[in-house]
Amino acid sequence: MKEKLLEKFRELYGSAEGVSVYFAPGRVNMIGEHTDYNGGHVFPCALTIGTYMAVKKRQDRKLRFYSMNFEKLGVLESAIDGIEPEDAAEWTNYPKGVMWAFAGRGFLMDCGLDMVIYGNIPAGSGLSSSASLEVVTGFMLKEQYGFAVSNIDIALIGQYSENNFNGMNCGIMDQFASAMGKKDHAIFLNTADLSYEYAPLVLDGAKILITNSNVKHKLVDSKYNERRSESETALQELQEVIGIKTLGDLSEEQFDTYQSAIKDEIRRKRAKHAVYENRRTIRAVEALKNNDIALFGELMNASHVSLRDDYEVSCEEIDVLVDEAWKVDGVIGSRITGGGFGGCTVSIVKDEAIDAFRQQVGAAYTERTGNTADFYVVDIGDGPSVL
Ligand code: GLA
């Protein structure tokens, strides 16, 4: 991969001497969905696919970007001064947002850069291609300019730029998983205080499988922001009757007792999901520690039902994938993963059932929706690196 980027760099900018290449991973979330902006727990892991960035400093203050995923756009140019979001900047709004957010914290770039970027996360799959682009940019800035930031800072800066530069009010999960990933481990993160713990996730006799629906519905970002504000309003209503900071502070029983404070039925369902999903996530990690994979799988299934019926972030295609997965012998659990409205499912499948899973789910999906699904066995990787 490094050679491929260096070759492109040479072709575009004349020479690849003194070029550094960086990588940051995408992520898949096992359980704990739409809990990260509700003060709850998440349980994601970093993938071995992600975003690569080849860079070299320039003598002037220009920035030149090139993506091997959007070759038609060619080299996009701007400058390190006066960075602001613009439609014409296309995908470069992500790395530029990170540079802007670093500058806002006093980390000033003293010269420009030539860059070549390549990502091998399938587009629109919900496996965090944007977070990996933000994290690889932050990691590169730290290495190139000697900015004193930790990987957690890089995650927070990435989230800040996505919220404030790109207008997507995401939580911290994706950037945290990318920046703090650890091979063969998932990250049990409490988003209320960013305390975290690594849990080994190599399953005896089973594998984690991602199924890509290859659909991405429109208005994903605006629906996401809408869910977020519904949850926030529900929290304010609950705060009138119980002293909590976030929905993550509530147990299921407390929610059931106080839920009538939420005046609207839809908001009540949203809040119920956030509370119950957080508790499911805590229980799922306990189950994993006790080697109770069957319980982990049941909690994944319950997570899907809640995301489908209460949080309403699934879609027909994803429901078909999950429904068909549940029918296959040897499937321990299956659910939608990521922000929703398309993208991927994540399943735990016994080794001997993997071929049947691909065949049965693949065929039924095509028959029922007319689309083709892609399958990947998950390889859990590390956080960002210099290649
Ligand atoms: C997207 C967001 C995350 C998280 C998930 C849902 O991936 O970027 O912060 O909210 O959706 O769990």
mmCIF file of C-alpha atoms and ligand atoms in Angstrom:
data_model
loop_
_atom_site.group_PDB
_atom_site.id
_atom_site.type_symbol
_atom_site.label_atom_id
_atom_site.label_comp_id
_atom_site.label_asym_id
_atom_site.label_seq_id
_atom_site.Cartn_x
_atom_site.Cartn_y
_atom_site.Cartn_z
ATOM 1 C CA MET A 1 0.000 0.000 0.000
ATOM 2 C CA LYS A 2 2.799 2.398 0.945
ATOM 3 C CA GLU A 3 4.433 1.892 -2.479
ATOM 4 C CA LYS A 4 1.134 2.631 -4.227
ATOM 5 C CA LEU A 5 0.819 5.973 -2.431
ATOM 6 C CA LEU A 6 4.469 6.881 -3.012
ATOM 7 C CA GLU A 7 4.132 6.134 -6.711
ATOM 8 C CA LYS A 8 1.100 8.433 -6.967
ATOM 9 C CA PHE A 9 2.916 11.087 -4.973
ATOM 10 C CA ARG A 10 5.873 10.924 -7.381
ATOM 11 C CA GLU A 11 3.576 11.121 -10.390
ATOM 12 C CA LEU A 12 1.665 14.154 -9.057
ATOM 13 C CA TYR A 13 4.282 16.170 -7.235
ATOM 14 C CA GLY A 14 7.542 15.175 -8.978
ATOM 15 C CA SER A 15 9.438 13.335 -6.252
ATOM 16 C CA ALA A 16 8.644 11.066 -3.322
ATOM 17 C CA GLU A 17 11.817 11.822 -1.435
ATOM 18 C CA GLY A 18 11.264 12.603 2.226
ATOM 19 C CA VAL A 19 7.584 11.604 2.049
ATOM 20 C CA SER A 20 6.019 10.020 5.161
ATOM 21 C CA VAL A 21 3.025 7.679 5.025
ATOM 22 C CA TYR A 22 0.483 7.380 7.854
ATOM 23 C CA PHE A 23 -2.512 5.143 8.492
ATOM 24 C CA ALA A 24 -5.609 5.296 10.710
ATOM 25 C CA PRO A 25 -8.261 2.556 10.880
ATOM 26 C CA GLY A 26 -12.032 2.474 10.443
ATOM 27 C CA ARG A 27 -14.151 0.778 13.105
ATOM 28 C CA VAL A 28 -17.006 -1.596 13.671
ATOM 29 C CA ASN A 29 -19.179 -1.290 16.758
ATOM 30 C CA MET A 30 -20.189 -4.571 18.439
ATOM 31 C CA ILE A 31 -22.894 -3.068 20.669
ATOM 32 C CA GLY A 32 -23.802 0.294 22.225
ATOM 33 C CA GLU A 33 -25.347 2.228 19.348
ATOM 34 C CA HIS A 34 -26.490 5.847 19.611
ATOM 35 C CA THR A 35 -25.380 5.849 23.223
ATOM 36 C CA ASP A 36 -22.181 7.873 22.766
ATOM 37 C CA TYR A 37 -23.865 11.289 22.761
ATOM 38 C CA ASN A 38 -26.155 10.153 25.582
ATOM 39 C CA GLY A 39 -23.429 9.580 28.158
ATOM 40 C CA GLY A 40 -23.574 5.808 27.709
ATOM 41 C CA HIS A 41 -21.163 2.988 26.918
ATOM 42 C CA VAL A 42 -19.970 1.733 23.521
ATOM 43 C CA PHE A 43 -17.985 -1.327 22.496
ATOM 44 C CA PRO A 44 -16.264 -0.743 19.144
ATOM 45 C CA CYS A 45 -13.061 -2.148 17.664
ATOM 46 C CA ALA A 46 -10.647 -0.785 15.084
ATOM 47 C CA LEU A 47 -10.406 -2.541 11.724
ATOM 48 C CA THR A 48 -7.332 -3.237 9.599
ATOM 49 C CA ILE A 49 -8.876 -1.209 6.765
ATOM 50 C CA GLY A 50 -8.825 2.572 6.967
ATOM 51 C CA THR A 51 -7.249 5.681 5.471
ATOM 52 C CA TYR A 52 -3.660 6.129 4.285
ATOM 53 C CA MET A 53 -2.011 9.523 3.901
ATOM 54 C CA ALA A 54 1.328 10.312 2.200
ATOM 55 C CA VAL A 55 2.648 13.800 3.011
ATOM 56 C CA LYS A 56 5.569 16.108 2.551
ATOM 57 C CA LYS A 57 6.031 19.610 3.894
ATOM 58 C CA ARG A 58 6.215 22.509 1.440
ATOM 59 C CA GLN A 59 8.267 25.713 1.637
ATOM 60 C CA ASP A 60 5.161 27.936 1.318
ATOM 61 C CA ARG A 61 1.721 28.001 2.998
ATOM 62 C CA LYS A 62 -0.162 26.041 0.323
ATOM 63 C CA LEU A 63 -2.078 22.813 0.883
ATOM 64 C CA ARG A 64 -2.409 20.373 -1.992
ATOM 65 C CA PHE A 65 -4.742 17.399 -1.566
ATOM 66 C CA TYR A 66 -5.265 14.419 -3.834
ATOM 67 C CA SER A 67 -7.474 11.392 -3.160
ATOM 68 C CA MET A 68 -6.992 8.144 -5.047
ATOM 69 C CA ASN A 69 -10.682 7.483 -4.272
ATOM 70 C CA PHE A 70 -11.823 10.635 -6.097
ATOM 71 C CA GLU A 71 -9.331 10.818 -8.953
ATOM 72 C CA LYS A 72 -11.658 12.865 -11.149
ATOM 73 C CA LEU A 73 -11.432 15.756 -8.694
ATOM 74 C CA GLY A 74 -7.684 15.996 -9.306
ATOM 75 C CA VAL A 75 -5.426 17.993 -6.989
ATOM 76 C CA LEU A 76 -7.462 20.338 -4.763
ATOM 77 C CA GLU A 77 -5.568 23.377 -3.565
ATOM 78 C CA SER A 78 -6.021 25.749 -0.660
ATOM 79 C CA ALA A 79 -3.910 27.468 2.000
ATOM 80 C CA ILE A 80 -3.290 27.039 5.715
ATOM 81 C CA ASP A 81 -4.602 30.546 6.401
ATOM 82 C CA GLY A 82 -8.305 31.351 6.571
ATOM 83 C CA ILE A 83 -9.536 27.752 6.419
ATOM 84 C CA GLU A 84 -13.336 27.554 6.331
ATOM 85 C CA PRO A 85 -15.861 24.973 5.096
ATOM 86 C CA GLU A 86 -16.733 25.238 1.388
ATOM 87 C CA ASP A 87 -18.744 22.929 -0.872
ATOM 88 C CA ALA A 88 -16.110 23.199 -3.583
ATOM 89 C CA ALA A 89 -13.535 21.744 -1.195
ATOM 90 C CA GLU A 90 -15.398 18.391 -1.368
ATOM 91 C CA TRP A 91 -13.837 15.666 0.816
ATOM 92 C CA THR A 92 -10.938 17.943 1.811
ATOM 93 C CA ASN A 93 -13.367 19.607 4.237
ATOM 94 C CA TYR A 94 -12.524 16.712 6.607
ATOM 95 C CA PRO A 95 -8.732 17.123 6.811
ATOM 96 C CA LYS A 96 -9.090 20.906 6.582
ATOM 97 C CA GLY A 97 -11.558 20.834 9.482
ATOM 98 C CA VAL A 98 -8.971 19.004 11.587
ATOM 99 C CA MET A 99 -6.259 21.550 10.683
ATOM 100 C CA TRP A 100 -8.700 24.339 11.580
ATOM 101 C CA ALA A 101 -9.494 22.679 14.927
ATOM 102 C CA PHE A 102 -5.780 22.251 15.731
ATOM 103 C CA ALA A 103 -5.193 25.925 14.874
ATOM 104 C CA GLY A 104 -8.088 26.876 17.175
ATOM 105 C CA ARG A 105 -6.185 25.206 20.031
ATOM 106 C CA GLY A 106 -3.032 27.139 19.200
ATOM 107 C CA PHE A 107 -1.352 24.378 17.174
ATOM 108 C CA LEU A 108 -0.277 26.383 14.136
ATOM 109 C CA MET A 109 1.213 24.830 11.027
ATOM 110 C CA ASP A 110 4.246 26.860 9.962
ATOM 111 C CA CYS A 111 4.263 25.601 6.364
ATOM 112 C CA GLY A 112 1.965 23.884 3.879
ATOM 113 C CA LEU A 113 1.783 20.265 2.715
ATOM 114 C CA ASP A 114 1.464 18.101 -0.363
ATOM 115 C CA MET A 115 -0.765 15.099 0.314
ATOM 116 C CA VAL A 116 -2.002 11.904 -1.314
ATOM 117 C CA ILE A 117 -4.798 10.009 0.395
ATOM 118 C CA TYR A 118 -6.253 6.573 -0.163
ATOM 119 C CA GLY A 119 -8.980 4.815 1.804
ATOM 120 C CA ASN A 120 -9.928 1.137 1.556
ATOM 121 C CA ILE A 121 -13.124 1.330 3.618
ATOM 122 C CA PRO A 122 -16.088 0.764 1.288
ATOM 123 C CA ALA A 123 -17.759 4.154 0.647
ATOM 124 C CA GLY A 124 -20.929 4.878 2.630
ATOM 125 C CA SER A 125 -20.632 1.627 4.569
ATOM 126 C CA GLY A 126 -20.889 3.167 8.051
ATOM 127 C CA LEU A 127 -17.444 1.838 8.987
ATOM 128 C CA SER A 128 -16.147 5.330 9.774
ATOM 129 C CA SER A 129 -14.222 6.401 6.734
ATOM 130 C CA SER A 130 -14.624 10.035 7.827
ATOM 131 C CA ALA A 131 -13.363 9.405 11.379
ATOM 132 C CA SER A 132 -10.357 7.530 9.999
ATOM 133 C CA LEU A 133 -9.592 10.464 7.691
ATOM 134 C CA GLU A 134 -9.840 12.867 10.644
ATOM 135 C CA VAL A 135 -7.650 10.698 12.844
ATOM 136 C CA VAL A 136 -4.990 10.103 10.191
ATOM 137 C CA THR A 137 -4.879 13.882 9.649
ATOM 138 C CA GLY A 138 -4.517 14.602 13.376
ATOM 139 C CA PHE A 139 -1.868 11.922 13.796
ATOM 140 C CA MET A 140 0.047 13.243 10.779
ATOM 141 C CA LEU A 141 -0.075 16.830 12.159
ATOM 142 C CA LYS A 142 1.274 15.639 15.504
ATOM 143 C CA GLU A 143 4.143 13.766 13.833
ATOM 144 C CA GLN A 144 5.013 16.390 11.202
ATOM 145 C CA TYR A 145 4.761 19.531 13.341
ATOM 146 C CA GLY A 146 5.567 18.062 16.744
ATOM 147 C CA PHE A 147 2.223 19.123 18.254
ATOM 148 C CA ALA A 148 1.972 17.862 21.838
ATOM 149 C CA VAL A 149 -1.293 15.932 21.708
ATOM 150 C CA SER A 150 -2.275 12.432 22.832
ATOM 151 C CA ASN A 151 -4.274 10.009 20.728
ATOM 152 C CA ILE A 152 -7.327 10.805 22.867
ATOM 153 C CA ASP A 153 -6.800 14.516 22.053
ATOM 154 C CA ILE A 154 -6.648 13.567 18.372
ATOM 155 C CA ALA A 155 -9.990 11.774 18.726
ATOM 156 C CA LEU A 156 -11.566 14.762 20.509
ATOM 157 C CA ILE A 157 -10.224 17.232 17.951
ATOM 158 C CA GLY A 158 -11.563 15.017 15.149
ATOM 159 C CA GLN A 159 -15.017 14.937 16.743
ATOM 160 C CA TYR A 160 -14.902 18.690 17.359
ATOM 161 C CA SER A 161 -14.087 19.395 13.734
ATOM 162 C CA GLU A 162 -16.771 17.025 12.461
ATOM 163 C CA ASN A 163 -19.344 18.733 14.740
ATOM 164 C CA ASN A 164 -18.294 22.310 14.125
ATOM 165 C CA PHE A 165 -16.711 22.321 10.670
ATOM 166 C CA ASN A 166 -18.665 19.578 8.876
ATOM 167 C CA GLY A 167 -22.012 20.007 10.648
ATOM 168 C CA MET A 168 -22.430 16.390 11.755
ATOM 169 C CA ASN A 169 -23.150 16.214 15.503
ATOM 170 C CA CYS A 170 -21.511 12.817 15.986
ATOM 171 C CA GLY A 171 -20.448 11.442 19.352
ATOM 172 C CA ILE A 172 -16.906 10.395 20.232
ATOM 173 C CA MET A 173 -17.102 6.663 19.449
ATOM 174 C CA ASP A 174 -15.730 6.558 15.900
ATOM 175 C CA GLN A 175 -12.751 8.845 16.404
ATOM 176 C CA PHE A 176 -11.949 7.186 19.740
ATOM 177 C CA ALA A 177 -12.038 3.694 18.213
ATOM 178 C CA SER A 178 -9.794 4.793 15.354
ATOM 179 C CA ALA A 179 -7.292 6.689 17.534
ATOM 180 C CA MET A 180 -7.168 4.152 20.396
ATOM 181 C CA GLY A 181 -7.643 0.824 18.569
ATOM 182 C CA LYS A 182 -5.790 -2.248 19.765
ATOM 183 C CA LYS A 183 -5.212 -5.429 17.788
ATOM 184 C CA ASP A 184 -7.615 -8.247 18.709
ATOM 185 C CA HIS A 185 -9.383 -6.089 21.339
ATOM 186 C CA ALA A 186 -12.588 -4.108 21.505
ATOM 187 C CA ILE A 187 -12.753 -0.896 23.534
ATOM 188 C CA PHE A 188 -15.295 -0.682 26.344
ATOM 189 C CA LEU A 189 -15.652 3.081 26.550
ATOM 190 C CA ASN A 190 -17.754 5.079 28.983
ATOM 191 C CA THR A 191 -18.546 8.198 26.966
ATOM 192 C CA ALA A 192 -19.607 10.082 30.124
ATOM 193 C CA ASP A 193 -15.985 10.438 31.308
ATOM 194 C CA LEU A 194 -13.916 8.726 28.570
ATOM 195 C CA SER A 195 -12.733 6.000 30.930
ATOM 196 C CA TYR A 196 -12.069 2.849 28.934
ATOM 197 C CA GLU A 197 -10.899 -0.711 29.103
ATOM 198 C CA TYR A 198 -9.674 -3.096 26.401
ATOM 199 C CA ALA A 199 -11.432 -6.458 26.175
ATOM 200 C CA PRO A 200 -9.944 -9.320 24.126
ATOM 201 C CA LEU A 201 -12.259 -10.197 21.254
ATOM 202 C CA VAL A 202 -10.856 -13.314 19.686
ATOM 203 C CA LEU A 203 -13.738 -15.741 19.829
ATOM 204 C CA ASP A 204 -13.240 -19.424 20.279
ATOM 205 C CA GLY A 205 -14.840 -21.231 17.330
ATOM 206 C CA ALA A 206 -16.594 -18.152 15.921
ATOM 207 C CA LYS A 207 -15.816 -15.075 13.868
ATOM 208 C CA ILE A 208 -17.126 -11.555 13.545
ATOM 209 C CA LEU A 209 -18.600 -10.909 10.143
ATOM 210 C CA ILE A 210 -19.548 -7.584 8.586
ATOM 211 C CA THR A 211 -22.241 -7.599 5.917
ATOM 212 C CA ASN A 212 -22.429 -4.514 3.745
ATOM 213 C CA SER A 213 -25.932 -3.796 2.438
ATOM 214 C CA ASN A 214 -24.381 -1.473 -0.159
ATOM 215 C CA VAL A 215 -27.191 0.989 0.419
ATOM 216 C CA LYS A 216 -26.928 4.421 1.945
ATOM 217 C CA HIS A 217 -30.128 6.364 2.359
ATOM 218 C CA LYS A 218 -30.328 10.104 1.862
ATOM 219 C CA LEU A 219 -30.421 12.611 4.720
ATOM 220 C CA VAL A 220 -28.369 10.364 6.996
ATOM 221 C CA ASP A 221 -26.672 13.333 8.672
ATOM 222 C CA SER A 222 -29.870 15.306 9.193
ATOM 223 C CA LYS A 223 -31.720 12.271 10.597
ATOM 224 C CA TYR A 224 -28.777 11.600 12.877
ATOM 225 C CA ASN A 225 -28.835 15.186 14.147
ATOM 226 C CA GLU A 226 -32.604 14.884 14.629
ATOM 227 C CA ARG A 227 -32.190 11.759 16.814
ATOM 228 C CA ARG A 228 -29.596 13.570 18.824
ATOM 229 C CA SER A 229 -31.843 16.524 19.526
ATOM 230 C CA GLU A 230 -34.817 14.256 20.348
ATOM 231 C CA SER A 231 -32.634 12.541 22.966
ATOM 232 C CA GLU A 232 -31.522 15.902 24.359
ATOM 233 C CA THR A 233 -35.083 17.144 24.727
ATOM 234 C CA ALA A 234 -36.112 13.880 26.432
ATOM 235 C CA LEU A 235 -33.204 14.316 28.853
ATOM 236 C CA GLN A 236 -34.326 17.855 29.731
ATOM 237 C CA GLU A 237 -37.844 16.587 30.420
ATOM 238 C CA LEU A 238 -36.507 13.830 32.691
ATOM 239 C CA GLN A 239 -34.247 16.295 34.488
ATOM 240 C CA GLU A 240 -37.370 18.046 35.753
ATOM 241 C CA VAL A 241 -38.195 14.974 37.831
ATOM 242 C CA ILE A 242 -34.855 13.277 38.534
ATOM 243 C CA GLY A 243 -31.323 14.590 39.051
ATOM 244 C CA ILE A 244 -29.359 13.043 36.199
ATOM 245 C CA LYS A 245 -26.639 14.402 33.937
ATOM 246 C CA THR A 246 -27.200 12.095 30.971
ATOM 247 C CA LEU A 247 -29.544 9.308 29.897
ATOM 248 C CA GLY A 248 -26.641 6.963 30.615
ATOM 249 C CA ASP A 249 -27.151 7.651 34.345
ATOM 250 C CA LEU A 250 -30.499 5.835 34.371
ATOM 251 C CA SER A 251 -31.191 2.173 35.038
ATOM 252 C CA GLU A 252 -34.048 0.513 33.149
ATOM 253 C CA GLU A 253 -36.160 0.547 36.321
ATOM 254 C CA GLN A 254 -35.605 4.254 36.889
ATOM 255 C CA PHE A 255 -36.497 4.950 33.281
ATOM 256 C CA ASP A 256 -39.713 2.982 33.603
ATOM 257 C CA THR A 257 -40.609 4.909 36.761
ATOM 258 C CA TYR A 258 -39.937 8.384 35.372
ATOM 259 C CA GLN A 259 -40.660 7.990 31.651
ATOM 260 C CA SER A 260 -44.036 9.743 31.867
ATOM 261 C CA ALA A 261 -42.114 13.018 32.331
ATOM 262 C CA ILE A 262 -41.282 12.786 28.620
ATOM 263 C CA LYS A 263 -44.251 14.403 26.977
ATOM 264 C CA ASP A 264 -44.027 12.942 23.523
ATOM 265 C CA GLU A 265 -44.337 9.266 22.607
ATOM 266 C CA ILE A 266 -41.582 9.339 19.973
ATOM 267 C CA ARG A 267 -39.121 11.005 22.321
ATOM 268 C CA ARG A 268 -40.027 8.432 24.985
ATOM 269 C CA LYS A 269 -39.052 5.634 22.574
ATOM 270 C CA ARG A 270 -35.775 7.368 21.699
ATOM 271 C CA ALA A 271 -34.852 7.789 25.362
ATOM 272 C CA LYS A 272 -35.853 4.218 26.146
ATOM 273 C CA HIS A 273 -33.462 2.979 23.503
ATOM 274 C CA ALA A 274 -30.604 5.100 24.863
ATOM 275 C CA VAL A 275 -31.137 3.873 28.428
ATOM 276 C CA TYR A 276 -31.719 0.200 27.617
ATOM 277 C CA GLU A 277 -28.941 0.055 25.021
ATOM 278 C CA ASN A 278 -26.454 1.411 27.527
ATOM 279 C CA ARG A 279 -27.421 -1.274 30.051
ATOM 280 C CA ARG A 280 -27.281 -3.952 27.334
ATOM 281 C CA THR A 281 -23.757 -2.856 26.474
ATOM 282 C CA ILE A 282 -22.568 -3.115 30.080
ATOM 283 C CA ARG A 283 -24.183 -6.559 30.346
ATOM 284 C CA ALA A 284 -22.718 -7.692 27.018
ATOM 285 C CA VAL A 285 -19.169 -6.914 28.120
ATOM 286 C CA GLU A 286 -19.774 -8.791 31.375
ATOM 287 C CA ALA A 287 -21.070 -11.734 29.348
ATOM 288 C CA LEU A 288 -17.938 -11.662 27.207
ATOM 289 C CA LYS A 289 -15.745 -11.681 30.307
ATOM 290 C CA ASN A 290 -17.692 -14.723 31.542
ATOM 291 C CA ASN A 291 -17.185 -16.399 28.170
ATOM 292 C CA ASP A 292 -20.951 -16.369 27.655
ATOM 293 C CA ILE A 293 -21.014 -15.660 23.930
ATOM 294 C CA ALA A 294 -24.600 -16.871 23.634
ATOM 295 C CA LEU A 295 -25.765 -14.075 25.953
ATOM 296 C CA PHE A 296 -23.585 -11.565 24.105
ATOM 297 C CA GLY A 297 -25.372 -12.619 20.889
ATOM 298 C CA GLU A 298 -28.833 -12.304 22.444
ATOM 299 C CA LEU A 299 -28.006 -8.784 23.560
ATOM 300 C CA MET A 300 -26.841 -7.936 20.019
ATOM 301 C CA ASN A 301 -30.179 -9.156 18.686
ATOM 302 C CA ALA A 302 -32.102 -7.116 21.269
ATOM 303 C CA SER A 303 -30.006 -4.092 20.305
ATOM 304 C CA HIS A 304 -31.158 -4.481 16.717
ATOM 305 C CA VAL A 305 -34.816 -4.708 17.662
ATOM 306 C CA SER A 306 -34.502 -1.546 19.734
ATOM 307 C CA LEU A 307 -32.678 0.355 16.978
ATOM 308 C CA ARG A 308 -35.306 -0.793 14.497
ATOM 309 C CA ASP A 309 -38.451 -0.154 16.546
ATOM 310 C CA ASP A 310 -37.629 2.472 19.153
ATOM 311 C CA TYR A 311 -34.754 4.495 17.762
ATOM 312 C CA GLU A 312 -35.874 3.926 14.150
ATOM 313 C CA VAL A 313 -32.492 4.167 12.498
ATOM 314 C CA SER A 314 -32.642 0.917 10.534
ATOM 315 C CA CYS A 315 -34.082 0.505 7.044
ATOM 316 C CA GLU A 316 -35.716 -2.233 5.010
ATOM 317 C CA GLU A 317 -32.513 -3.573 3.461
ATOM 318 C CA ILE A 318 -30.711 -3.834 6.806
ATOM 319 C CA ASP A 319 -33.732 -5.487 8.438
ATOM 320 C CA VAL A 320 -33.712 -8.098 5.673
ATOM 321 C CA LEU A 321 -30.010 -8.813 6.293
ATOM 322 C CA VAL A 322 -30.548 -9.217 10.029
ATOM 323 C CA ASP A 323 -33.725 -11.248 9.615
ATOM 324 C CA GLU A 324 -31.973 -13.639 7.205
ATOM 325 C CA ALA A 325 -28.904 -13.853 9.449
ATOM 326 C CA TRP A 326 -31.062 -14.858 12.421
ATOM 327 C CA LYS A 327 -32.386 -17.808 10.343
ATOM 328 C CA VAL A 328 -28.930 -19.313 9.739
ATOM 329 C CA ASP A 329 -27.863 -22.146 12.051
ATOM 330 C CA GLY A 330 -24.688 -21.158 13.870
ATOM 331 C CA VAL A 331 -25.427 -17.435 14.045
ATOM 332 C CA ILE A 332 -24.867 -16.261 17.606
ATOM 333 C CA GLY A 333 -26.056 -12.681 17.107
ATOM 334 C CA SER A 334 -26.632 -10.114 14.375
ATOM 335 C CA ARG A 335 -27.486 -6.415 14.349
ATOM 336 C CA ILE A 336 -27.167 -3.139 12.481
ATOM 337 C CA THR A 337 -23.901 -1.342 13.265
ATOM 338 C CA GLY A 338 -22.959 2.353 13.093
ATOM 339 C CA GLY A 339 -25.147 5.388 12.529
ATOM 340 C CA GLY A 340 -27.798 3.520 10.517
ATOM 341 C CA PHE A 341 -30.110 4.268 7.552
ATOM 342 C CA GLY A 342 -28.111 1.757 5.477
ATOM 343 C CA GLY A 343 -24.509 0.630 5.789
ATOM 344 C CA CYS A 344 -23.548 -2.617 7.487
ATOM 345 C CA THR A 345 -24.606 -5.283 9.916
ATOM 346 C CA VAL A 346 -22.273 -7.063 12.325
ATOM 347 C CA SER A 347 -22.774 -10.713 13.198
ATOM 348 C CA ILE A 348 -21.055 -13.359 15.287
ATOM 349 C CA VAL A 349 -21.034 -16.590 13.335
ATOM 350 C CA LYS A 350 -19.653 -20.013 14.224
ATOM 351 C CA ASP A 351 -16.680 -20.970 12.039
ATOM 352 C CA GLU A 352 -18.487 -23.879 10.406
ATOM 353 C CA ALA A 353 -21.492 -21.682 9.509
ATOM 354 C CA ILE A 354 -19.631 -18.897 7.709
ATOM 355 C CA ASP A 355 -19.972 -20.328 4.194
ATOM 356 C CA ALA A 356 -23.675 -21.064 4.712
ATOM 357 C CA PHE A 357 -24.137 -17.535 6.081
ATOM 358 C CA ARG A 358 -22.639 -15.923 2.991
ATOM 359 C CA GLN A 359 -24.657 -18.118 0.679
ATOM 360 C CA GLN A 360 -28.021 -18.005 2.414
ATOM 361 C CA VAL A 361 -27.995 -14.379 3.496
ATOM 362 C CA GLY A 362 -26.495 -13.256 0.171
ATOM 363 C CA ALA A 363 -29.090 -15.095 -1.936
ATOM 364 C CA ALA A 364 -32.083 -14.091 0.193
ATOM 365 C CA TYR A 365 -30.937 -10.466 0.297
ATOM 366 C CA THR A 366 -30.715 -10.276 -3.492
ATOM 367 C CA GLU A 367 -34.046 -12.004 -3.883
ATOM 368 C CA ARG A 368 -35.841 -9.774 -1.402
ATOM 369 C CA THR A 369 -34.245 -6.403 -2.219
ATOM 370 C CA GLY A 370 -32.572 -6.684 -5.632
ATOM 371 C CA ASN A 371 -29.272 -5.544 -4.076
ATOM 372 C CA THR A 372 -26.022 -7.436 -3.599
ATOM 373 C CA ALA A 373 -24.413 -7.764 -0.183
ATOM 374 C CA ASP A 374 -20.675 -7.987 0.522
ATOM 375 C CA PHE A 375 -19.203 -9.972 3.402
ATOM 376 C CA TYR A 376 -15.971 -9.426 5.329
ATOM 377 C CA VAL A 377 -14.510 -11.425 8.182
ATOM 378 C CA VAL A 378 -13.323 -8.837 10.695
ATOM 379 C CA ASP A 379 -9.667 -8.481 11.515
ATOM 380 C CA ILE A 380 -9.265 -6.228 14.559
ATOM 381 C CA GLY A 381 -6.316 -3.882 14.157
ATOM 382 C CA ASP A 382 -4.327 -1.208 15.980
ATOM 383 C CA GLY A 383 -4.802 2.557 16.062
ATOM 384 C CA PRO A 384 -2.866 5.044 13.886
ATOM 385 C CA SER A 385 0.669 4.354 12.734
ATOM 386 C CA VAL A 386 3.575 5.561 10.602
ATOM 387 C CA LEU A 387 4.273 3.070 7.830
HETATM 388 C C1 GLA B 1 -22.161 7.401 14.026
HETATM 389 C C2 GLA B 1 -21.537 8.477 14.917
HETATM 390 C C3 GLA B 1 -21.122 7.907 16.274
HETATM 391 C C4 GLA B 1 -22.265 7.107 16.911
HETATM 392 C C5 GLA B 1 -22.877 6.130 15.918
HETATM 393 C C6 GLA B 1 -24.106 5.462 16.463
HETATM 394 O O1 GLA B 1 -21.189 6.463 13.672
HETATM 395 O O2 GLA B 1 -20.421 9.058 14.288
HETATM 396 O O3 GLA B 1 -20.684 8.943 17.110
HETATM 397 O O4 GLA B 1 -23.228 7.952 17.448
HETATM 398 O O5 GLA B 1 -23.225 6.761 14.702
HETATM 399 O O6 GLA B 1 -23.796 4.648 17.523
#
